[in-house]
Short mmCIF file of C-alpha atoms (C1' of nucleotides) in Angstrom, two decimals:
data_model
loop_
_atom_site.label_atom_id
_atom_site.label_comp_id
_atom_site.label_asym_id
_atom_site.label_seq_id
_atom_site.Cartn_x
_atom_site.Cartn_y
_atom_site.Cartn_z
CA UNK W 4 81.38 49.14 110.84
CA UNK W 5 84.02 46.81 111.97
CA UNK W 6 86.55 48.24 114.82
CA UNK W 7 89.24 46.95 112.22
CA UNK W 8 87.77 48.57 108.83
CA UNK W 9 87.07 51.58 110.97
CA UNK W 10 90.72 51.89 111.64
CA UNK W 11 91.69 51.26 107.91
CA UNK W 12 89.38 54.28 106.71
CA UNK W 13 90.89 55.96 109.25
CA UNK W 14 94.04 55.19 107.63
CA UNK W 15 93.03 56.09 104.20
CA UNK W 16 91.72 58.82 105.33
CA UNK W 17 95.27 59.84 107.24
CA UNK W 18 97.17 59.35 104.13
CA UNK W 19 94.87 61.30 101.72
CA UNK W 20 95.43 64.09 104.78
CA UNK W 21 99.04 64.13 104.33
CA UNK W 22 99.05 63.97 100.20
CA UNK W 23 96.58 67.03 100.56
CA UNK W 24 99.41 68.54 102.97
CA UNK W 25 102.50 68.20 100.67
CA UNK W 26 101.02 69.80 97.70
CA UNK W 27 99.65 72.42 99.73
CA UNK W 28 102.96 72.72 101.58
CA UNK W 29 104.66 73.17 98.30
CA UNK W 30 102.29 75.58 96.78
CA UNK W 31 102.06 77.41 99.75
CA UNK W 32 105.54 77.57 99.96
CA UNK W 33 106.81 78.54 96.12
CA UNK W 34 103.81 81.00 95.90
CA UNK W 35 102.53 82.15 99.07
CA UNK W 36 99.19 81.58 100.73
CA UNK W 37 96.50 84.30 98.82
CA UNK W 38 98.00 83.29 95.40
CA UNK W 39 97.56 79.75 95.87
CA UNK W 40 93.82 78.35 94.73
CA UNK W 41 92.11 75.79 96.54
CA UNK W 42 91.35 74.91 92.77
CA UNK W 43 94.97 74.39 91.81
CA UNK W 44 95.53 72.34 95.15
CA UNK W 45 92.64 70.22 94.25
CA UNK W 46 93.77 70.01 90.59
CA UNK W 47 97.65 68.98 91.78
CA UNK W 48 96.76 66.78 94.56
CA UNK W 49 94.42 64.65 91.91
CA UNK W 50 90.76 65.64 93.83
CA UNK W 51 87.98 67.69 93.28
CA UNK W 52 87.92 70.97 95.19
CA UNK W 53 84.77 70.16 97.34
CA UNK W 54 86.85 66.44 98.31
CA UNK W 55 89.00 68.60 99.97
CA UNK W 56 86.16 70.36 101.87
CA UNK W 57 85.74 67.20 103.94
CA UNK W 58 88.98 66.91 105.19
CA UNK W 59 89.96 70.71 105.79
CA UNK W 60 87.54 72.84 107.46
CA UNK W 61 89.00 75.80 105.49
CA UNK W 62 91.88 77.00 103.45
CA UNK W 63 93.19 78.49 107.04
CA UNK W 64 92.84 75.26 108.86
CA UNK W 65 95.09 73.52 105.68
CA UNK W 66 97.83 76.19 106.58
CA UNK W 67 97.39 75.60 110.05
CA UNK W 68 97.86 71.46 109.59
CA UNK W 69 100.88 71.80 107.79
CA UNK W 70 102.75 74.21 110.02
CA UNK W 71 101.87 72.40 113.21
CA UNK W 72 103.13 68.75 111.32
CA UNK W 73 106.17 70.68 110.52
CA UNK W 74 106.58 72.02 113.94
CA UNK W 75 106.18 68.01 115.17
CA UNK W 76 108.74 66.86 113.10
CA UNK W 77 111.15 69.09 114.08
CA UNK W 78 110.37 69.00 117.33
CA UNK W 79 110.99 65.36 117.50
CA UNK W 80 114.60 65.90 115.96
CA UNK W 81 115.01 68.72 118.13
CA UNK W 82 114.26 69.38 121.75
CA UNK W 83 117.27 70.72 123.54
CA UNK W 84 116.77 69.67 127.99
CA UNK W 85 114.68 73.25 128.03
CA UNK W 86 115.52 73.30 132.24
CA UNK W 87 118.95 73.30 132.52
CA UNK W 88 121.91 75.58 131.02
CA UNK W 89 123.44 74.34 127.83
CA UNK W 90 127.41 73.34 128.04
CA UNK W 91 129.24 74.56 125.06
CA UNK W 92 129.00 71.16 123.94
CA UNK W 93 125.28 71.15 123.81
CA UNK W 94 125.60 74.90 122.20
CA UNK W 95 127.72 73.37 119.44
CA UNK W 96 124.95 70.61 118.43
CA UNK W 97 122.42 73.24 118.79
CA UNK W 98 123.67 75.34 115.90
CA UNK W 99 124.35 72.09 114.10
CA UNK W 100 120.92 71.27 114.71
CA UNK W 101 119.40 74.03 113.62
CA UNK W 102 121.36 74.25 110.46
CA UNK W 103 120.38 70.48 109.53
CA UNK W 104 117.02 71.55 109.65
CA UNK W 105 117.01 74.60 107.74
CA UNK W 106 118.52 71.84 105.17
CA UNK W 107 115.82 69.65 105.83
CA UNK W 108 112.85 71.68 106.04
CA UNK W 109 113.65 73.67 103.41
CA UNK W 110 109.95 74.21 102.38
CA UNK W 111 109.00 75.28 105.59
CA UNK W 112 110.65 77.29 106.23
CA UNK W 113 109.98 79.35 103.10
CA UNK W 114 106.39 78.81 103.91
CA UNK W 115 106.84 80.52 107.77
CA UNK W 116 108.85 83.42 106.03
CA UNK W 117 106.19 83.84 103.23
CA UNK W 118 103.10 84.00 105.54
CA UNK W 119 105.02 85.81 108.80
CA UNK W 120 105.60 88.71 106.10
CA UNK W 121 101.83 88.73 105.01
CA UNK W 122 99.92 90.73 106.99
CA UNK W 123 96.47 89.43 107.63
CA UNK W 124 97.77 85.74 107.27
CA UNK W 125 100.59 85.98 109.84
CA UNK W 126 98.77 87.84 112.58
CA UNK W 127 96.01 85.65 114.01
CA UNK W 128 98.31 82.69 113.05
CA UNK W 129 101.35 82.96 114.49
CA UNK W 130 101.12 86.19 117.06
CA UNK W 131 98.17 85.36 118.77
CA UNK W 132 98.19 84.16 122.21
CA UNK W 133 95.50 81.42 121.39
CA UNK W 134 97.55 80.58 117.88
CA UNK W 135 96.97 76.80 117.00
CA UNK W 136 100.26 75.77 117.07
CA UNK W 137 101.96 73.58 119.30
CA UNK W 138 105.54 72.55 119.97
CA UNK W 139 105.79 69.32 121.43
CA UNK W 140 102.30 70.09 123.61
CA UNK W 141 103.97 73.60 124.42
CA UNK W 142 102.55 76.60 122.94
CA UNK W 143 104.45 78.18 119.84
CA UNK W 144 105.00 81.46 121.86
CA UNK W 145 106.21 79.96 125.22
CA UNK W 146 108.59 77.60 123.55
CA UNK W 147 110.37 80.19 121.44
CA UNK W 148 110.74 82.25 124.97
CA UNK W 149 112.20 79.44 126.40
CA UNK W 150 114.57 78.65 123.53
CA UNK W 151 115.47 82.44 123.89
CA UNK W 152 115.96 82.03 127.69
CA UNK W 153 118.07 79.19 127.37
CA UNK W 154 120.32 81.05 124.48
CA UNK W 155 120.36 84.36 126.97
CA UNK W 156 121.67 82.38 129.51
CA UNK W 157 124.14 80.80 127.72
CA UNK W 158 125.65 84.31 126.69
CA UNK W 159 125.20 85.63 129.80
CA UNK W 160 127.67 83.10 130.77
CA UNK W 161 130.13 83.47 128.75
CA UNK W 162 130.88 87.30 130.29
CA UNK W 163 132.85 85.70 132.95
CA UNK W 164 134.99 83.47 130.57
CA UNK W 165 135.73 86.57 128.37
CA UNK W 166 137.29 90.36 128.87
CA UNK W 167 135.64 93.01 130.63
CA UNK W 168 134.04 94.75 127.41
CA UNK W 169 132.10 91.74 126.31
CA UNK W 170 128.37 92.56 126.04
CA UNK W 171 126.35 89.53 126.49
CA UNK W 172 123.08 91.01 124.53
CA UNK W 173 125.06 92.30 121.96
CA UNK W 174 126.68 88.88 121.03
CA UNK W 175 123.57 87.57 121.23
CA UNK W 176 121.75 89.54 118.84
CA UNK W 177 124.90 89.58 116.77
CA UNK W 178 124.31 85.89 116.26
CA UNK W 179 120.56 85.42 116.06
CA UNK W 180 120.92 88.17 113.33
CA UNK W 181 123.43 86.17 112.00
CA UNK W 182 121.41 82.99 111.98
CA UNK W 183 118.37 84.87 110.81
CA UNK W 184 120.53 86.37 107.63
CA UNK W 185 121.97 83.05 106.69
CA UNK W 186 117.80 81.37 107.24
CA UNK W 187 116.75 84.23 104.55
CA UNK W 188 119.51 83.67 101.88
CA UNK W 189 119.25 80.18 101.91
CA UNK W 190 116.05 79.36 102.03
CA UNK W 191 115.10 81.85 98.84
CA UNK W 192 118.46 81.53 97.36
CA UNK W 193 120.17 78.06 98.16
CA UNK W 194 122.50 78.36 94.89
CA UNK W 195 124.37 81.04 96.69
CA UNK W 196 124.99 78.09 99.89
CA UNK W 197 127.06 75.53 97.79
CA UNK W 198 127.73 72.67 100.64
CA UNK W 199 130.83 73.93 101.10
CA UNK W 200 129.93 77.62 102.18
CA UNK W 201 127.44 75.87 104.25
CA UNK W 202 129.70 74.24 106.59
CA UNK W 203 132.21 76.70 106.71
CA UNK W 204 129.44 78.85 107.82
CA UNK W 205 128.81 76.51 110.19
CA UNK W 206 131.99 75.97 111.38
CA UNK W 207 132.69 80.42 111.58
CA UNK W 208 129.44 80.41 113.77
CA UNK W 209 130.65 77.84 116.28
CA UNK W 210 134.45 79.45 115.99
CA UNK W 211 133.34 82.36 117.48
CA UNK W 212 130.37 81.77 119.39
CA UNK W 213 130.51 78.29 121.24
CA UNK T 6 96.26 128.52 78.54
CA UNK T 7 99.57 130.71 79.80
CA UNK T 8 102.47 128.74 80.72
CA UNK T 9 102.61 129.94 83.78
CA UNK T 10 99.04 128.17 84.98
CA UNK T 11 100.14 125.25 82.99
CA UNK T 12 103.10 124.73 85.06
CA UNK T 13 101.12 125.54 88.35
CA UNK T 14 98.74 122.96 87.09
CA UNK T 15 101.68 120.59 86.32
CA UNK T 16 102.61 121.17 90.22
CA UNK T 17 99.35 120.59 91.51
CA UNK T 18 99.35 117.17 89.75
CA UNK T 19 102.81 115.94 90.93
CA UNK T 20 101.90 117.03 94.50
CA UNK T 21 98.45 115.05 94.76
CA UNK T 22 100.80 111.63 92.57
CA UNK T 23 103.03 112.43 95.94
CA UNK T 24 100.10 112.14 97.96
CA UNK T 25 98.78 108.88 96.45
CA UNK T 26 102.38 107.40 96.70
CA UNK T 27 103.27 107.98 100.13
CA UNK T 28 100.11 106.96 101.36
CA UNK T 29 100.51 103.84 98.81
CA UNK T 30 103.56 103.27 100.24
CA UNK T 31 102.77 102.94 104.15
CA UNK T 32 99.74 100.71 102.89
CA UNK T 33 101.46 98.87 100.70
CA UNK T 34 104.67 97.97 102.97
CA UNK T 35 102.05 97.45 106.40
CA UNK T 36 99.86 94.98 104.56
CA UNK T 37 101.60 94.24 101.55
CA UNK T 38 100.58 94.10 97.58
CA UNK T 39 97.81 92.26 97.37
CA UNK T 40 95.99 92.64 100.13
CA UNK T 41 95.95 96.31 100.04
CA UNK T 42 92.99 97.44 97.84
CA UNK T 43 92.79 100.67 95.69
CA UNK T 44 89.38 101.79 97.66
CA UNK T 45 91.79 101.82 100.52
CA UNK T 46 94.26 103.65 99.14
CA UNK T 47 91.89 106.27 97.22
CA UNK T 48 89.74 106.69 101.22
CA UNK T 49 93.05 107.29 102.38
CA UNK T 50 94.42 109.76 100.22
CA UNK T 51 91.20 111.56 100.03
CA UNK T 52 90.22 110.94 96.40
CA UNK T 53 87.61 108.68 94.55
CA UNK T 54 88.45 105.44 93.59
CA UNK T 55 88.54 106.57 89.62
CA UNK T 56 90.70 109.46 90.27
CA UNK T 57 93.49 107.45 91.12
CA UNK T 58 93.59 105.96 87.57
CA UNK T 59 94.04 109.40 86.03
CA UNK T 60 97.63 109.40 88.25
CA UNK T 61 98.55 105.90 87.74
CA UNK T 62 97.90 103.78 84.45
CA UNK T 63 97.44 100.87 87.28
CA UNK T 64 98.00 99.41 90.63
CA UNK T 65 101.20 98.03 89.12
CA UNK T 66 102.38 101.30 87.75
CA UNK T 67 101.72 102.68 91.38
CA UNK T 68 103.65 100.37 92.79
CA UNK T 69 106.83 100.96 90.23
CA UNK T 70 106.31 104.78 91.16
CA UNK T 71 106.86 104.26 94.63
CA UNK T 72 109.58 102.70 94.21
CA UNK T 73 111.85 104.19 91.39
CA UNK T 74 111.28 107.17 93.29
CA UNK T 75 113.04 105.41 97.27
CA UNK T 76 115.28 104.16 94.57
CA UNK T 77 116.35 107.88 93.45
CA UNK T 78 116.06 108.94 96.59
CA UNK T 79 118.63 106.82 97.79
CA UNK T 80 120.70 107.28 94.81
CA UNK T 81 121.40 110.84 95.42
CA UNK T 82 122.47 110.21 99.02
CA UNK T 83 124.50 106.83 97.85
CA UNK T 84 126.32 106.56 95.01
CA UNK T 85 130.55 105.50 95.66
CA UNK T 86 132.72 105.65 92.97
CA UNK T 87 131.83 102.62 91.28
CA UNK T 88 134.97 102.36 89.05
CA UNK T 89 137.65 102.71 91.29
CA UNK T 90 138.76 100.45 94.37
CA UNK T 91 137.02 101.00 98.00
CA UNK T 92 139.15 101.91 99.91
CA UNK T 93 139.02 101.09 103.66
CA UNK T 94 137.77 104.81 104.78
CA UNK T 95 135.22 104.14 101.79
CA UNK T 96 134.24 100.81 102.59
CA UNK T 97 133.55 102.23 106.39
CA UNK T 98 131.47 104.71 104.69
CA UNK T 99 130.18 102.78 102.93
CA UNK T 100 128.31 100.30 105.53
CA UNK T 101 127.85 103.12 107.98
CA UNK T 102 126.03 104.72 104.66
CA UNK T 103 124.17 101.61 104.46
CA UNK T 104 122.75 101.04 108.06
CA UNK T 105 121.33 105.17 107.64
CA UNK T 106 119.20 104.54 104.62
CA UNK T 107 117.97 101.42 106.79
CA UNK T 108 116.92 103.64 109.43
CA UNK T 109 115.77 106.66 107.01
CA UNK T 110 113.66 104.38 104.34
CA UNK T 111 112.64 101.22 106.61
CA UNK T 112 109.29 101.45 104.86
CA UNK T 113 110.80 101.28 101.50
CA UNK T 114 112.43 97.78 102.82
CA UNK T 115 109.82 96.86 104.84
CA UNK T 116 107.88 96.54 100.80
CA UNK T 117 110.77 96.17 99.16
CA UNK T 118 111.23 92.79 101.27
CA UNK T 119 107.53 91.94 101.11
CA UNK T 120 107.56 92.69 97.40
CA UNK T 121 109.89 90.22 97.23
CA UNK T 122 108.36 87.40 98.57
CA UNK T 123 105.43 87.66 97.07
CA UNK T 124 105.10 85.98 93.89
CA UNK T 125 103.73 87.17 90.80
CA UNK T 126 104.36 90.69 92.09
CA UNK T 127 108.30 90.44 92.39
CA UNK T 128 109.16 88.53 89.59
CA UNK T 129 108.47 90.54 86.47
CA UNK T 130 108.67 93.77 88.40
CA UNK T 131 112.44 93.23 90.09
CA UNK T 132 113.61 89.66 87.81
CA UNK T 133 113.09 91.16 84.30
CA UNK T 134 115.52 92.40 82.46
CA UNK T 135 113.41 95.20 81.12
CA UNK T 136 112.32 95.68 84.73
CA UNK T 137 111.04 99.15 85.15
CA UNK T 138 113.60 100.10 87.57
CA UNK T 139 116.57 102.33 87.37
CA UNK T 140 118.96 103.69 89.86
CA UNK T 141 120.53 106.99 88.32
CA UNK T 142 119.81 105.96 85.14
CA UNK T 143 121.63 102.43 85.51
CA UNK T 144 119.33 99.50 85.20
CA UNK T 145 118.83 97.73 88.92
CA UNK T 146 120.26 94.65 88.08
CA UNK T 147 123.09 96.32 86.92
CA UNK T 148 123.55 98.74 89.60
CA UNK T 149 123.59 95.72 92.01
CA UNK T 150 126.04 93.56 90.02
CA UNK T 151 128.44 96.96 89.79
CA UNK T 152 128.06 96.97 93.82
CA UNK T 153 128.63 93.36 94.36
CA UNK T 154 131.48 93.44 92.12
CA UNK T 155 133.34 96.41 94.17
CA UNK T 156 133.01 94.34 97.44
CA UNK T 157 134.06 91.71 95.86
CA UNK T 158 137.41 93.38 94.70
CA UNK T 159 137.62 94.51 98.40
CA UNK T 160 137.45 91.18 100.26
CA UNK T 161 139.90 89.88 97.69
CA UNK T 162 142.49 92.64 98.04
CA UNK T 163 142.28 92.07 101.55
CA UNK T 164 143.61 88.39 101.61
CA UNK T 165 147.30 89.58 100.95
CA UNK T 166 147.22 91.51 104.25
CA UNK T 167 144.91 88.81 106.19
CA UNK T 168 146.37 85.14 107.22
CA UNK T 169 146.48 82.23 104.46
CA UNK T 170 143.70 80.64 105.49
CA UNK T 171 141.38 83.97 104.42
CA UNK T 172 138.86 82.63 102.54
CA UNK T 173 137.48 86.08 100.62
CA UNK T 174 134.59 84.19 99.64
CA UNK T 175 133.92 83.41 102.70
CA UNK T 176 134.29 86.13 104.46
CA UNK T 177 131.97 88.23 101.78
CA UNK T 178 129.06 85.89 102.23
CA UNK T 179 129.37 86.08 106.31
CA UNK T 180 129.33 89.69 105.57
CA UNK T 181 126.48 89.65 103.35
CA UNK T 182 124.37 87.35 105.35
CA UNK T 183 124.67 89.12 108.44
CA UNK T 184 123.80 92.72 106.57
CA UNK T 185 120.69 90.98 105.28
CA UNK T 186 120.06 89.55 108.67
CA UNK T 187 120.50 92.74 110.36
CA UNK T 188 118.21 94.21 107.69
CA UNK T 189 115.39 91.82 108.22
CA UNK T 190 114.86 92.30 111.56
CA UNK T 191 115.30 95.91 112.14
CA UNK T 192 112.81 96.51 109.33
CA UNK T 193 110.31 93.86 110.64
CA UNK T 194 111.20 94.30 114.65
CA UNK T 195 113.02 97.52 115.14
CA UNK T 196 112.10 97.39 118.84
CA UNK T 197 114.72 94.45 118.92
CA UNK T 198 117.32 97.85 118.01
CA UNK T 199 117.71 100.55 120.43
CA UNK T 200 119.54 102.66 119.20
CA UNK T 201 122.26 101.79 121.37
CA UNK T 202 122.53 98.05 120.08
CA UNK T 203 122.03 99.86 116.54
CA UNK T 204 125.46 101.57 116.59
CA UNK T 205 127.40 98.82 118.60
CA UNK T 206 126.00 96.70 115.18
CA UNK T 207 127.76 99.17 112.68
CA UNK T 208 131.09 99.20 114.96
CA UNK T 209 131.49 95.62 115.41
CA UNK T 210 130.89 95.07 111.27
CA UNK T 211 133.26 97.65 110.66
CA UNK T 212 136.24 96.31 113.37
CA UNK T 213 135.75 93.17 111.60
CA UNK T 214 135.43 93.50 107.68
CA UNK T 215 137.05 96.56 107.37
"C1'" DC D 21 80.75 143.47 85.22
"C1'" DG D 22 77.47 139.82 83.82
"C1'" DT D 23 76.67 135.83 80.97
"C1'" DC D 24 77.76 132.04 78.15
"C1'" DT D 25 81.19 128.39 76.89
"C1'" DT D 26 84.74 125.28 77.64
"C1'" DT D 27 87.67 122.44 80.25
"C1'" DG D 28 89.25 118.74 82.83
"C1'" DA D 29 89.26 117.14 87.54
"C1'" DT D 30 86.30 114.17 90.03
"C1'" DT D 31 82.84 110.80 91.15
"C1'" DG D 32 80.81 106.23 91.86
"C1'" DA D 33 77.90 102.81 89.61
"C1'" DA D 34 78.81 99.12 86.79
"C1'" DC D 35 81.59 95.32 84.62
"C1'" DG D 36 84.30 91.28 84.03
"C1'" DG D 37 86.81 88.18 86.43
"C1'" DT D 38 88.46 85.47 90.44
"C1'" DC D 39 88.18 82.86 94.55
"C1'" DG D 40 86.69 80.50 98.86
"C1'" DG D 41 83.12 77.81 100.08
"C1'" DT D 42 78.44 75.05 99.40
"C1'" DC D 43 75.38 71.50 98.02
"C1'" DA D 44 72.43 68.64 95.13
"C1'" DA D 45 73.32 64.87 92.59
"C1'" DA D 46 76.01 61.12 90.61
"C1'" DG D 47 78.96 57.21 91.67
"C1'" DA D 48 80.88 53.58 94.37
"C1'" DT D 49 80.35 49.98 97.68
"C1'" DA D 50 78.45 46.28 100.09
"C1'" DT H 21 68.53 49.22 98.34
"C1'" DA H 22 71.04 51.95 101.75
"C1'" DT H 23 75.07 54.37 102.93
"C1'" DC H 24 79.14 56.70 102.20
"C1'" DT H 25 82.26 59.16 98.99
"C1'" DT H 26 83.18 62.32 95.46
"C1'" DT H 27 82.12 65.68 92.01
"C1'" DG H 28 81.85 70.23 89.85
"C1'" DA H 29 78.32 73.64 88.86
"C1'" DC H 30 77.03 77.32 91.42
"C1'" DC H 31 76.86 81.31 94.84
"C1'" DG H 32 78.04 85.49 96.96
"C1'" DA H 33 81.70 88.51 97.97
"C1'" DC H 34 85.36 91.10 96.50
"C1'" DC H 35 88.69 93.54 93.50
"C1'" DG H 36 90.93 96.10 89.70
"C1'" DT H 37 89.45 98.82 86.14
"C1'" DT H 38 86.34 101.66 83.15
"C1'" DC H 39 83.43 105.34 81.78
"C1'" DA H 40 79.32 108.22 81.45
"C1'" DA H 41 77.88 111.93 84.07
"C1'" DT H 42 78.78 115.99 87.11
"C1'" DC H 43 80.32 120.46 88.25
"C1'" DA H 44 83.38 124.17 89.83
"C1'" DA H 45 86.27 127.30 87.83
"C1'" DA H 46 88.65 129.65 84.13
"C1'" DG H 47 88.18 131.94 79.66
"C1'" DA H 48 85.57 134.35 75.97
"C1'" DC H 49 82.48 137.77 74.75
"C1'" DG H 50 79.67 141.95 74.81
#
DNA sequence: CGTCTTTGATTGAACGGTCGGTCAAAGATA
DNA sequence: TATCTTTGACCGACCGTTCAATCAAAGACG
């Protein structure tokens, strides 16, 4: 085989990959990992359920390809300077940030909620220390702790702009709860985030937290 | 057969259905619907696999059991007067009220939330209309329309004593979103609530929405 | 009190159905 | 023809549910 039709299978191949991906990243996503068949992925994605034998090791590897191609493409959008403090400037874009891409990666998110509340799914996936999924090269686990460092920080900080009763950890888990709340309700529920709630919500957030 | 052993009898059987239910309930929350299988349950609780179908018409019917009976639970210990106003001594109640049945019955929202998200098993159980749920006798849906509807009087009244740029709308769904937030990772994470950052939680909702 | 009868709680093998995964064979390509 | 791709019937495992069979205990009888 030719160097050049070697790299055009391996095209072809690539592209069937990713149409596998989306329908499994949509069925996944609208009905959770145990409920959805390999037989109704084959069926939707127009192949035969052993086709998709030779391009996914298992139904558990298919999960894991999608997350980790999500987890690429936000991490290209995405990848605040992880070694030094934020300004409030950088905080503001930050939120933005993450907003845009609870927005974008709608799906995904619903996916990551769906499976991190299935037990048996979630574990080995997402809590283990040798979890397949990498952010940017950095493991999933270590990059979250680093997000969190930078965000601890960043309140920390703010206690000597602020009065003497301000409790850094408090504010901070005042917002990630925040954050987390508004993730939930809009990613099951978007009718209830018309744009214009969203960016006032947006807008409260970096009011009272930048 | 005397009444008397009839209604011994009739005690017996609703103390072995409390059995099956509560240890239903910690499997059921812990590894969610589906994935927890009625050999588990029956080893668990003691009993043979068959005997579980004289209790329960079905896994499903379990399921309901468990929880119509958090639901009256919670019902007798939360009810407000759901025809007047709130006022704001009631509405304090009425989120400190909230936060203690998080803490009491985080197993019944640690299913309720998995429940949720799992399709097939939410929809015709919490969606339908002739959903087999009640809450003192009032259909859930309407139960939870009658509460949003009182908080929604509340943030409203409260915009002729707040600034002209209160947006009650606004304000409601911050409020909202940060209650489910708060929910979502106390039930899932409670080590991420000391008790300490648990109270300092209720008093900085209530300085603010009050 | 001793013996026979009845009851219904309890068991677990068996059933029908589903699903992830396999593989021999058919089809396409060159 | 030789090689690679694709198919879908098939397999074994598992799960919710059923039901014929069991048996301890309570009642009836003498």
């Amino acid at each position: 085989m030719s160097p050049r039709s070697s790299a055009q299978f391996e095209e072809m191949r690539e592209e069937k990959k990713t149409l596998i991906m989306d329908v499994a990243l949509e069925h996944f996503s609208d009905y959770g990992f145990h409920s959805t068949t390999i037989s109704h992925l084959a069926k939707h994605a127009g192949i035969s359920k052993g086709l998709l034998y030779n391009y996914f090791k298992s139904k558990e590897e298919l999960l894991a390809a999608i997350i980790n191609r999500s987890l690429d493409e936000i991490y290209k959008s995405f990848n605040p300077d992880r070694d030094s403090n934020l300004t409030p400037d950088e905080f503001e874009q930050f939120i933005r940030k993450i907003f845009a891409i609870f927005r974008e990666k709608r799906q995904f998110w619903k996916l990551i909620y769906r499976v991190m509340l299935q037990r048996g799914v979630y574990e080995h996936l997402l809590d283990d220390p040798d979890s397949p999924f990498k952010v940017g090269g950095t493991p999933l686990m270590e990059y979250s702790a680093c997000m969190m460092k930078l965000l601890t920080d960043y309140f920390s900080r703010k206690k000597e702009t602020e009065g003497a009763d301000y409790d850094p950890m408090t504010e901070l888990l005042m917002f990630s709860t925040t954050i987390k709340g508004f993730a939930l309700t809009y990613i099951f529920a978007p009718e209830q985030y018309p744009d214009v709630y969203f960016e006032k919500m947006i807008d409260i957030l970096i009011k009272k937290y930048r």
